[in-house]
XYZ file of C-alpha atoms in Angstrom:
160
model
C -159.296 -218.287 8.963
C -162.239 -215.216 10.201
C -162.418 -211.860 9.286
C -161.514 -208.989 11.450
C -163.683 -205.694 11.620
C -160.339 -204.248 10.720
C -159.428 -206.079 7.928
C -162.437 -206.571 6.424
C -163.430 -202.534 6.987
C -160.098 -201.946 5.191
C -160.780 -204.451 2.181
C -163.857 -202.651 1.599
C -162.174 -199.314 1.534
C -159.449 -200.575 -1.095
C -162.694 -202.192 -2.916
C -163.734 -198.699 -3.591
C -161.215 -196.612 -3.507
C -159.498 -199.597 -6.510
C -163.186 -198.969 -8.089
C -162.810 -194.923 -8.089
C -159.566 -194.871 -9.543
C -161.002 -197.852 -12.153
C -163.601 -194.984 -13.688
C -160.693 -192.288 -13.837
C -158.858 -194.538 -15.944
C -161.886 -195.183 -18.370
C -162.193 -191.177 -17.795
C -158.874 -190.532 -18.855
C -159.674 -191.506 -22.611
C -161.893 -189.279 -23.041
C -158.974 -186.482 -22.061
C -157.394 -187.389 -24.432
C -158.370 -185.388 -27.501
C -159.165 -182.590 -25.894
C -155.877 -182.613 -24.046
C -154.085 -183.675 -27.657
C -156.114 -180.379 -29.707
C -154.441 -178.562 -26.539
C -151.470 -179.392 -26.632
C -150.647 -178.803 -31.173
C -152.609 -175.876 -31.336
C -152.214 -174.375 -27.893
C -149.017 -174.982 -27.969
C -149.811 -176.420 -24.278
C -148.310 -179.445 -22.753
C -149.540 -179.874 -18.856
C -153.596 -180.655 -19.811
C -151.628 -183.578 -21.587
C -149.141 -184.089 -19.071
C -151.951 -184.586 -16.118
C -154.135 -187.032 -18.529
C -151.374 -188.892 -18.320
C -150.345 -188.949 -15.623
C -154.048 -189.217 -14.547
C -154.150 -192.736 -16.520
C -150.723 -194.265 -15.398
C -151.342 -193.191 -11.242
C -155.252 -194.734 -11.488
C -154.566 -197.693 -13.447
C -151.896 -198.674 -10.927
C -153.311 -197.979 -7.869
C -156.741 -199.891 -8.526
C -154.404 -202.272 -9.568
C -152.870 -202.477 -6.807
C -155.442 -201.710 -4.276
C -157.458 -204.882 -5.273
C -155.256 -206.715 -5.324
C -154.780 -206.472 -2.326
C -158.822 -206.219 -1.569
C -157.543 -210.217 -3.560
C -154.729 -211.280 -0.900
C -157.632 -210.829 2.071
C -160.296 -212.241 -0.136
C -157.830 -215.684 -0.115
C -156.676 -215.806 3.487
C -159.991 -215.899 3.877
C -161.303 -219.036 1.700
C -158.165 -220.530 2.664
C -158.766 -223.909 3.788
C -163.431 -223.035 3.150
C -165.646 -224.632 1.048
C -165.695 -222.234 -2.667
C -167.773 -224.688 -4.770
C -170.473 -221.959 -4.761
C -166.955 -219.432 -6.022
C -166.988 -219.436 -9.695
C -164.323 -221.805 -11.041
C -162.732 -219.626 -13.343
C -160.471 -215.957 -13.699
C -163.758 -213.175 -13.738
C -162.803 -212.192 -17.004
C -163.592 -215.212 -18.655
C -166.792 -216.063 -16.586
C -169.436 -214.398 -18.130
C -173.422 -214.393 -16.368
C -172.537 -215.318 -12.578
C -174.981 -213.006 -11.113
C -178.039 -210.990 -11.791
C -176.192 -207.507 -11.543
C -172.868 -209.001 -14.242
C -175.490 -210.550 -16.340
C -176.356 -206.574 -17.160
C -172.751 -205.336 -17.010
C -172.234 -208.134 -19.090
C -174.384 -207.514 -22.423
C -174.209 -203.606 -21.655
C -170.086 -205.014 -22.075
C -170.971 -206.534 -25.409
C -173.090 -203.682 -26.683
C -170.711 -201.107 -25.654
C -167.544 -202.495 -27.508
C -170.029 -203.207 -30.130
C -169.932 -200.115 -30.541
C -166.921 -198.954 -30.329
C -166.396 -201.338 -32.458
C -169.387 -199.933 -35.084
C -168.730 -196.593 -34.131
C -164.459 -196.539 -35.084
C -165.229 -197.995 -38.383
C -168.155 -195.811 -39.323
C -167.117 -192.329 -38.134
C -164.290 -190.213 -37.153
C -165.568 -188.406 -34.000
C -165.159 -187.369 -30.467
C -167.957 -190.619 -30.783
C -165.162 -193.870 -30.993
C -164.044 -192.117 -27.663
C -166.783 -192.449 -25.998
C -167.881 -195.600 -26.688
C -163.550 -196.757 -25.706
C -164.817 -195.310 -22.581
C -167.396 -197.508 -21.553
C -166.212 -200.705 -23.568
C -163.472 -199.866 -20.799
C -165.387 -199.428 -18.379
C -167.933 -202.027 -18.626
C -165.190 -204.584 -18.899
C -164.160 -203.234 -15.607
C -167.135 -203.476 -13.389
C -167.629 -207.392 -15.730
C -164.894 -208.301 -14.236
C -165.814 -206.555 -10.378
C -169.305 -208.333 -10.817
C -168.312 -212.302 -11.749
C -165.071 -211.757 -10.087
C -164.729 -213.319 -6.512
C -163.669 -210.237 -4.231
C -167.014 -208.899 -4.377
C -168.745 -212.092 -2.899
C -166.085 -211.840 -0.084
C -167.085 -208.839 -0.190
C -170.991 -209.145 0.186
C -170.021 -212.302 2.806
C -168.063 -210.684 4.864
C -170.353 -207.736 5.457
C -173.839 -210.159 6.123
C -171.146 -211.989 8.207
C -171.669 -215.255 6.861
C -172.534 -216.982 3.061
C -173.370 -214.061 1.050
């Protein structure tokens, strides 16, 4: 089944929207400590509520948009030879492309940084590494997944 230009463009737009909300989701972890401080010290709850809404809305929108892209990707590949695609889910696929190799290494480094900063410090550095870990896990999934290959294929009009 070929993909129409409209569906391809829609998938690209939804993919980019998903990436933006994945970043916002990860960034919400950076905002949690200051929001908590403002709430505890100044008694103002607005920023705390904003961060909570940002966390949940960005998580939900990023997942819904990626699910829609996945549905389009599955329709596109239905009946096609998919032996060149990763056989496992992206979360357990590692080093699939050159970009994924870089992202996977950075993911491991940021997770180790998070663990070490949690053990060795009690500072904001923990949240920085938490942000990086969450972001890099998401990037790992994107770069090792079938949706990126699908988008490259429809953009190039054939095999990616």
